[in-house]
Tab-separated table of C-alpha atoms in Angstrom:
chain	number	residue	atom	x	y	z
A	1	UNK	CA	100.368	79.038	145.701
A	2	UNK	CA	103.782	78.911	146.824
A	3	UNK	CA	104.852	77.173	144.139
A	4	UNK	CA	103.949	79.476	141.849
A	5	UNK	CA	105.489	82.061	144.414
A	6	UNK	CA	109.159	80.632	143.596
A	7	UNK	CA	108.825	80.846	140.064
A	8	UNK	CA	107.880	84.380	139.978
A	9	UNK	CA	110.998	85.098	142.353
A	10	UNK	CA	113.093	83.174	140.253
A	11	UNK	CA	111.976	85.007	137.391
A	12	UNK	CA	112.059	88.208	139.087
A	13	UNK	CA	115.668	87.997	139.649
A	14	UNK	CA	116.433	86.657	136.527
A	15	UNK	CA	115.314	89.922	135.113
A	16	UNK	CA	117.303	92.125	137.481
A	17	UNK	CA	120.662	92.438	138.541
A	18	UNK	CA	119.548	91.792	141.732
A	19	UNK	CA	116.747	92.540	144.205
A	20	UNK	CA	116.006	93.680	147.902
A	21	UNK	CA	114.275	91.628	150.279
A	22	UNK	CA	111.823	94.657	150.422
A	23	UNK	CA	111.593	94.718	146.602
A	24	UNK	CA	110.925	91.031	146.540
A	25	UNK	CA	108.092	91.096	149.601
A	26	UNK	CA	106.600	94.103	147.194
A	27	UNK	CA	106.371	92.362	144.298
A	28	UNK	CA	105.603	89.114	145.439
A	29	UNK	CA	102.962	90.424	148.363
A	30	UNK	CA	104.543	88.518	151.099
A	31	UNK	CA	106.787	89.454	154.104
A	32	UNK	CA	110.463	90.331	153.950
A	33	UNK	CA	110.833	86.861	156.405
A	34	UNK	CA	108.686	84.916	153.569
A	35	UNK	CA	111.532	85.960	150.777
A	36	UNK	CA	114.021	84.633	153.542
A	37	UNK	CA	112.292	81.215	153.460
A	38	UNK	CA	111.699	81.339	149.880
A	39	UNK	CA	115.164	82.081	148.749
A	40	UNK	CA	116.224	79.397	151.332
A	41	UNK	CA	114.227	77.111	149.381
A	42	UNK	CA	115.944	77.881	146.282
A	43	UNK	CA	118.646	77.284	147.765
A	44	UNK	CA	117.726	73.692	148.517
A	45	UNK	CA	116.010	73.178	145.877
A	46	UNK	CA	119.686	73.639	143.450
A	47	UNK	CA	118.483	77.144	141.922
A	48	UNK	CA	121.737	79.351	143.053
A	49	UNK	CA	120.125	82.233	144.782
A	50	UNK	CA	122.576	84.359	146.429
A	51	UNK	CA	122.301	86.989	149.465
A	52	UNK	CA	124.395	89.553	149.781
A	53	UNK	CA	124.821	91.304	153.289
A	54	UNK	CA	124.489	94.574	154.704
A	55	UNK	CA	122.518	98.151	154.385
A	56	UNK	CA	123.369	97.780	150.143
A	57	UNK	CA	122.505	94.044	149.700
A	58	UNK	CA	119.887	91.991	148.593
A	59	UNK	CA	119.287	88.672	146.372
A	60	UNK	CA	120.676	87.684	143.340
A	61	UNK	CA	120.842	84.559	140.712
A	62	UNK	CA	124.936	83.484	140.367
A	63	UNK	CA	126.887	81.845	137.521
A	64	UNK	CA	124.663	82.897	134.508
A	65	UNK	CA	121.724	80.831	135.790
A	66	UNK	CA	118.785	80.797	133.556
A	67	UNK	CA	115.773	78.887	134.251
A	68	UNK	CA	113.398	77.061	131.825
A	69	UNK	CA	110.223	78.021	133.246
A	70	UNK	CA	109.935	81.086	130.634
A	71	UNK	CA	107.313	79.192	128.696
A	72	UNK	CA	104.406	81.075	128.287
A	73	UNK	CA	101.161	79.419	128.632
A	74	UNK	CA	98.254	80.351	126.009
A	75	UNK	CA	96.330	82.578	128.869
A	76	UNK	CA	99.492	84.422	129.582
A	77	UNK	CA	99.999	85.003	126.115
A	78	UNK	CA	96.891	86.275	124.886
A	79	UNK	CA	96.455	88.208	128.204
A	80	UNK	CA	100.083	89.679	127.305
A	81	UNK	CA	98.691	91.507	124.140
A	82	UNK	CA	96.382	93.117	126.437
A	83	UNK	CA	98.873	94.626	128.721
A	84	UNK	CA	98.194	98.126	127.401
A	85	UNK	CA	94.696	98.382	129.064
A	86	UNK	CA	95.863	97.785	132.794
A	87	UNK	CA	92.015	98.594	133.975
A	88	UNK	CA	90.526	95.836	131.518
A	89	UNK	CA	92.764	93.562	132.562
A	90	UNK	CA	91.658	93.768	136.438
A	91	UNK	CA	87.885	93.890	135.568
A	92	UNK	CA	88.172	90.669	133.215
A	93	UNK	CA	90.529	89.259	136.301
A	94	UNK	CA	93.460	88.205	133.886
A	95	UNK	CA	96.179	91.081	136.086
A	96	UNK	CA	97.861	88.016	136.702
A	97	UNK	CA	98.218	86.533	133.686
A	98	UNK	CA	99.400	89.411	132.237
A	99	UNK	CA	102.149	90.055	135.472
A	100	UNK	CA	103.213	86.859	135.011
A	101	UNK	CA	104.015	86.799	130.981
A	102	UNK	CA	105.679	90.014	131.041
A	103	UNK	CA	107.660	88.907	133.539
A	104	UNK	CA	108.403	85.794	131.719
A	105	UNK	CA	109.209	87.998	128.517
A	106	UNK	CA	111.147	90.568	130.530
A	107	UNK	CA	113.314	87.130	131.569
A	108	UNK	CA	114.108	85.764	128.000
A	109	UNK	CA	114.979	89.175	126.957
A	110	UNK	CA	119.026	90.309	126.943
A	111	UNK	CA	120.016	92.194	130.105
A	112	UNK	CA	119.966	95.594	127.906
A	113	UNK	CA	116.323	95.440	127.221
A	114	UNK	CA	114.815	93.929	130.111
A	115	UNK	CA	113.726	97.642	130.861
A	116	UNK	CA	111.791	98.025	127.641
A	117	UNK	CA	108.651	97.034	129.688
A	118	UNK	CA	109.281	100.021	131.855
A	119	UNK	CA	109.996	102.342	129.279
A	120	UNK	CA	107.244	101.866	127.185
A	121	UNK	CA	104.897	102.004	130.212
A	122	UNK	CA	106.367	105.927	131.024
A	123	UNK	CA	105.669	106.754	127.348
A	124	UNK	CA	102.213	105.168	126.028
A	125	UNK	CA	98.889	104.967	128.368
A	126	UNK	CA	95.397	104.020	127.295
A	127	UNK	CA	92.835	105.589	129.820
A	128	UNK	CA	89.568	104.001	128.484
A	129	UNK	CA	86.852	105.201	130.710
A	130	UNK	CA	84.746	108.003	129.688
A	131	UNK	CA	85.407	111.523	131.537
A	132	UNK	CA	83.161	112.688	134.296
A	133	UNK	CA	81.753	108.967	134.694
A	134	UNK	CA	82.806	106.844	137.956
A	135	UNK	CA	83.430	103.497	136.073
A	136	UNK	CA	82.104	100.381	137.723
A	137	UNK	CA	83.264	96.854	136.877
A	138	UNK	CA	80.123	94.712	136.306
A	139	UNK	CA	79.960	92.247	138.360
A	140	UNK	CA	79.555	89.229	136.027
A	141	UNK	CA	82.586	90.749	133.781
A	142	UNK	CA	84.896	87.727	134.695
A	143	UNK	CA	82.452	84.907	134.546
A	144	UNK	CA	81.697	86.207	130.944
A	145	UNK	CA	85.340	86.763	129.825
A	146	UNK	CA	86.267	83.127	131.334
A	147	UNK	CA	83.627	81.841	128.412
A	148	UNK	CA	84.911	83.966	126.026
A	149	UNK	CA	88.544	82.743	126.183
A	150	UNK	CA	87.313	79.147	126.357
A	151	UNK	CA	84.617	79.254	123.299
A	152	UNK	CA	82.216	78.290	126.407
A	153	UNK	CA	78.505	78.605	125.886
A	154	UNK	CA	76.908	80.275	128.792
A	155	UNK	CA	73.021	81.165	129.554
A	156	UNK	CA	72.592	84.340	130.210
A	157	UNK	CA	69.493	86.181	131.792
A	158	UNK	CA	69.274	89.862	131.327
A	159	UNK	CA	67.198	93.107	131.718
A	160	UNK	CA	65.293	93.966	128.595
A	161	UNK	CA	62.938	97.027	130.169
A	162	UNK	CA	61.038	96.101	132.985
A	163	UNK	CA	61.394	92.116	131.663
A	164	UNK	CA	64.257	89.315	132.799
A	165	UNK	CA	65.212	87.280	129.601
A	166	UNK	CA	66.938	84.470	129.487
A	167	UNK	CA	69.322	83.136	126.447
A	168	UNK	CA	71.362	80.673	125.760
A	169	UNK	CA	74.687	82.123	123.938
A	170	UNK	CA	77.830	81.993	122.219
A	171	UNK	CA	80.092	84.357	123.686
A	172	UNK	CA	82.305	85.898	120.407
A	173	UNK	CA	83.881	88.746	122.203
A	174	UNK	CA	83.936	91.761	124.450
A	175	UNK	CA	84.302	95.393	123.668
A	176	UNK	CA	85.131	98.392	125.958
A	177	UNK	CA	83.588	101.840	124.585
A	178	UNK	CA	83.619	104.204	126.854
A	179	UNK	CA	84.315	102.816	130.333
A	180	UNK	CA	81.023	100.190	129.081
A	181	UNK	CA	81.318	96.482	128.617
A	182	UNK	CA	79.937	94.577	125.684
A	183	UNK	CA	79.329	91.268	124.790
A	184	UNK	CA	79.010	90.512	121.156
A	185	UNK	CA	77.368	87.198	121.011
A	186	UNK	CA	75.195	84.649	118.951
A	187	UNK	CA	72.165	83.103	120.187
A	188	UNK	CA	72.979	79.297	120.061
A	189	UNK	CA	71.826	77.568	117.318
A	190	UNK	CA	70.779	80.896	115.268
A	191	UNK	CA	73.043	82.855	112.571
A	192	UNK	CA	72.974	86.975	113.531
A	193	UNK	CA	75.404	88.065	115.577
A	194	UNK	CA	73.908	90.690	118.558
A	195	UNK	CA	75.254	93.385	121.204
A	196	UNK	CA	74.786	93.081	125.063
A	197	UNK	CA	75.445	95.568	127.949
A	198	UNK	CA	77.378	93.728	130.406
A	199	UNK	CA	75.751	95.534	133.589
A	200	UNK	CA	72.305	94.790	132.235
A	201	UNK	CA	73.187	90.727	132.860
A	202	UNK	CA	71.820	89.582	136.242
A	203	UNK	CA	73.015	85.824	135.953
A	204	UNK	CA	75.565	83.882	134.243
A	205	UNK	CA	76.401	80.457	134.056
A	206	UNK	CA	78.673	78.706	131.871
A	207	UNK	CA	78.015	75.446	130.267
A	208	UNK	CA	80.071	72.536	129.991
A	209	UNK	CA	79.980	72.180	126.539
A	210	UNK	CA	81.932	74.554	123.805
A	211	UNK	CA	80.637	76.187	120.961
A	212	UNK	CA	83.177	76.633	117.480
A	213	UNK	CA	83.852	79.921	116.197
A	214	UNK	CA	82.772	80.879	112.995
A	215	UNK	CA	85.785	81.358	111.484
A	216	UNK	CA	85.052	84.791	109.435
A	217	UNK	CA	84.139	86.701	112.236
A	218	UNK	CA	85.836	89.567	112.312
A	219	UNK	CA	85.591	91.336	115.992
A	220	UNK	CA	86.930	94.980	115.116
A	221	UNK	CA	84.871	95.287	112.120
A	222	UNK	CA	81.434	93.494	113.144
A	223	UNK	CA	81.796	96.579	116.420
A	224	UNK	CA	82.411	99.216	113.772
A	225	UNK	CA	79.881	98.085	111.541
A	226	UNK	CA	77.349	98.018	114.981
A	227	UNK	CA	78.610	101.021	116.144
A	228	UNK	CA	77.640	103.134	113.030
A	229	UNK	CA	74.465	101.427	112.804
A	230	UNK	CA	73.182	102.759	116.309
A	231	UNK	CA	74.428	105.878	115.952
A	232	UNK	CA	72.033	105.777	112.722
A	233	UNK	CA	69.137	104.531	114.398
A	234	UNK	CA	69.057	107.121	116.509
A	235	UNK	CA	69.435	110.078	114.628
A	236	UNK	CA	65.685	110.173	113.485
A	237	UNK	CA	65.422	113.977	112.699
A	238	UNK	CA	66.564	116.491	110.819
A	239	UNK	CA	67.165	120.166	111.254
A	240	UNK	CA	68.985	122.609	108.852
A	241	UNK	CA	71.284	125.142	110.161
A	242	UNK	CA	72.901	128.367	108.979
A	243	UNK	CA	76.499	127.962	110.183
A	244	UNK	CA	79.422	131.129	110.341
A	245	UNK	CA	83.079	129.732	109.728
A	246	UNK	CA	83.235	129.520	113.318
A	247	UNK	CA	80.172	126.977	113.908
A	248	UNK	CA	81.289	124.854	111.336
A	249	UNK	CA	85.391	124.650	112.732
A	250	UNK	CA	83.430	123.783	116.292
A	251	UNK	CA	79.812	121.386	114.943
A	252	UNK	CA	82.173	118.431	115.250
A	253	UNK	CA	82.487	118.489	119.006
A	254	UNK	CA	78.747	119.558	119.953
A	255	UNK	CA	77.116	117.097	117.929
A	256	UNK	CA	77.086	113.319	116.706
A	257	UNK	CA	80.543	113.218	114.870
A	258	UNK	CA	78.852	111.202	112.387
A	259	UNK	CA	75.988	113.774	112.323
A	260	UNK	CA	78.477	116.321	111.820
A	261	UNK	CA	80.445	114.532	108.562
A	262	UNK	CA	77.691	113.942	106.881
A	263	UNK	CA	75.771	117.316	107.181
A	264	UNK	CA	79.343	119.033	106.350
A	265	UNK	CA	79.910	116.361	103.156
A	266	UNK	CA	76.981	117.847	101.994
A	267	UNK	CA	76.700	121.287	102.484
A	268	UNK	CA	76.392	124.012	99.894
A	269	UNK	CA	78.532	126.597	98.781
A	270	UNK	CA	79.101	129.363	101.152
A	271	UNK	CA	77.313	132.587	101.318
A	272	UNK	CA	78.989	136.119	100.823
A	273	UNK	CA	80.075	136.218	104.330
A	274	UNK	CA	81.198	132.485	104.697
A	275	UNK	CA	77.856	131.297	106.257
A	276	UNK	CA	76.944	127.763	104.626
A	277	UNK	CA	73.605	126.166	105.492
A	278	UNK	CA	73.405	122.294	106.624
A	279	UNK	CA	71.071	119.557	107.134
A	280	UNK	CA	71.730	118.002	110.300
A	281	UNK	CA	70.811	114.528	111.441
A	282	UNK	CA	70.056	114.639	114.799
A	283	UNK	CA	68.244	112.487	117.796
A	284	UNK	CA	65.152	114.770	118.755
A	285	UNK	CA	64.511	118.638	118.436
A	286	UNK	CA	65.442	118.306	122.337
A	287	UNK	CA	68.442	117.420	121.920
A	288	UNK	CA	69.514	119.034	119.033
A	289	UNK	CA	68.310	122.488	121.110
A	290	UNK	CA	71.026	121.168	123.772
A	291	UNK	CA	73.726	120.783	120.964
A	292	UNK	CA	73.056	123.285	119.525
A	293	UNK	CA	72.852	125.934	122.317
A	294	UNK	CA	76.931	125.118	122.523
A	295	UNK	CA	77.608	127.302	119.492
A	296	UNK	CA	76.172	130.739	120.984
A	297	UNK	CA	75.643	132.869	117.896
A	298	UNK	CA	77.618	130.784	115.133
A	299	UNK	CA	74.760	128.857	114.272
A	300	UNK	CA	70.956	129.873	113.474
A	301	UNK	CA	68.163	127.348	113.357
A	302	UNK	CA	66.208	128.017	110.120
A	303	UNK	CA	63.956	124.790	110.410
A	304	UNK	CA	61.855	123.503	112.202
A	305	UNK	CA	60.180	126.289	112.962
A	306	UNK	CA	59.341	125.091	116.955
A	307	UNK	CA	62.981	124.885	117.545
A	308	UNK	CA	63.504	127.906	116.043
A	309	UNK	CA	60.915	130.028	117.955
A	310	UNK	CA	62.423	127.978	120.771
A	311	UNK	CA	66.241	129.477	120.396
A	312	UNK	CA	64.140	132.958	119.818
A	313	UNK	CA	62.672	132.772	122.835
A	314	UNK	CA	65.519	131.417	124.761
A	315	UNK	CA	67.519	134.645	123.272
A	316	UNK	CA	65.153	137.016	124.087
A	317	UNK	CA	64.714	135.755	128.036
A	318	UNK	CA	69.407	135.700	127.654
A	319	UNK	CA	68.615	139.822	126.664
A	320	UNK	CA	66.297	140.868	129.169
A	321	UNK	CA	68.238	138.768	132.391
A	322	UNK	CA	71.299	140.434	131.114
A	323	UNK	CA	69.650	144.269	130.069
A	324	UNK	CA	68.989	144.138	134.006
């Protein structure tokens, strides 16, 4: 550990003028007297670490010293391409990783853009979580994404309803939708590719032996291709809908986006007073009464007829609370 404690303080001041004792105990989660040893140790060691005195001073690296140690290893690396999605980062465990290759970058770089890191930070943020959801990190999140950066097959055992099942897998990659962790994975020894909910797993342990990646599997587009395919499955109805200008400008944000492109792709022309009339895909009459209920008066249910005498009835009981 405290080897690995020098290097980041000898990188940390090869990236900056110079540094603080109280800067240095920050960054490095020690105690100002721990930098004092440290930087002793430097000292010894032949690395030229200077200290300057008094209220203004701090540490510094003299004589255009540049260490070697800015090699990054293939963990820090990859991690470093993640560095935009701080939170992901923590749950998977690779924070460090990723501190310690941009601060290995930040090193290598010329003094005028070894605040690029900062800068971009202040300007670009990825917040991935959904709103009004507390996100928890599954527990089993690291264990998983240890396999998946080592092509380790693991045996997993899951929930599936009231059930435990347990698989033996190939661990292709993760996905975060939502502030929700997926696994997309291959059941050893069989060809389709499947989708697991992190949270659902209840035990995972890797194996010692390593699976190889098919080499045409393409991450981004097998989740896209999933994605759209669930949101399919579930949209097992169909209701059709009178919409004003108004409901159509807001169906895309109270109902299935996809739901809402392809009812619009395929609407007629509009009436006299800019009302068109849709077919909607949509879950259950249930929910489409919820999603519905959003646009007030800029949509009118003309089938089914039960969820129409529903949104009658609903209307009248809105006229008399509010005649009162």
């Amino acid at each position: 550990m405290r080897a690995a404690r020098l290097i980041k303080m000898v990188l940390l001041l090869q990236s900056r003028p110079s540094m603080t004792a109280a800067e240095l105990a920050r960054e490095l989660e020690v105690s100002e007297r721990t930098v004092t040893r440290d930087a002793q140790a430097l000292s010894e060691a032949g690395v030229p670490v200077y200290a300057d005195r008094g209220r203004a001073g701090g540490y510094r690296l003299i004589g255009g010293y540049r260490t070697r140690l800015t090699g990054l290893a293939r963990g820090e690396a990859e991690a470093l391409f993640l560095s935009g999605v701080p939170g992901a980062l923590r749950e998977m465990g690779l924070e460090d990783a990723a501190s310690a290759a941009r601060l290995k970058v930040s090193a290598a770089l010329l003094p005028s853009l070894r605040d690029a890191s900062r800068t971009a930070a202040q300007r670009f943020h990825l917040d991935a979580p959904n709103w009004f959801r507390e996100p928890r990190t599954p527990e089993l999140l690291p264990a998983v994404a240890d396999a998946v950066w080592d092509d380790r097959l693991i045996t997993a055992r899951y929930r599936r309803g009231e059930d435990q099942v347990e698989r033996r897998l190939e661990p292709y990659g993760l996905v975060l939708k939502a502030g929700v962790w997926y696994l997309c994975a291959r059941v050893a020894g069989q060809g389709s590719f499947r989708v697991y909910r992190i949270d659902r797993f209840t035990a995972v342990q890797a194996a010692g032996e390593r699976f190889e990646r098919a080499a045409d599997f393409d991450l981004p587009a097998f989740w896209d291709e999933r994605a759209e395919q669930f949101a399919r499955s579930i949209l097992r109805a169909r209701v059709v809908v009178r919409l004003s200008p108004e409901g159509v400008r807001r169906l895309p944000h109270a109902v299935d986006p996809l739901s809402a492109r392809e009812a619009l792709a395929e609407a007629g022309a509009p009436d006299a007073a800019g009302w068109v009339r849709v077919t909607l895909p949509v879950e259950s009459e249930e929910v489409a009464h919820t999603q519905l209920t959003a646009l007030g008066a800029g949509a009118e249910v003309l089938e089914p007829s039960t969820l129409r005498e529903r949104f009658a009835e609903e209307a009248a009981r809105l006229a008399e609370l509010y005649r009162r």
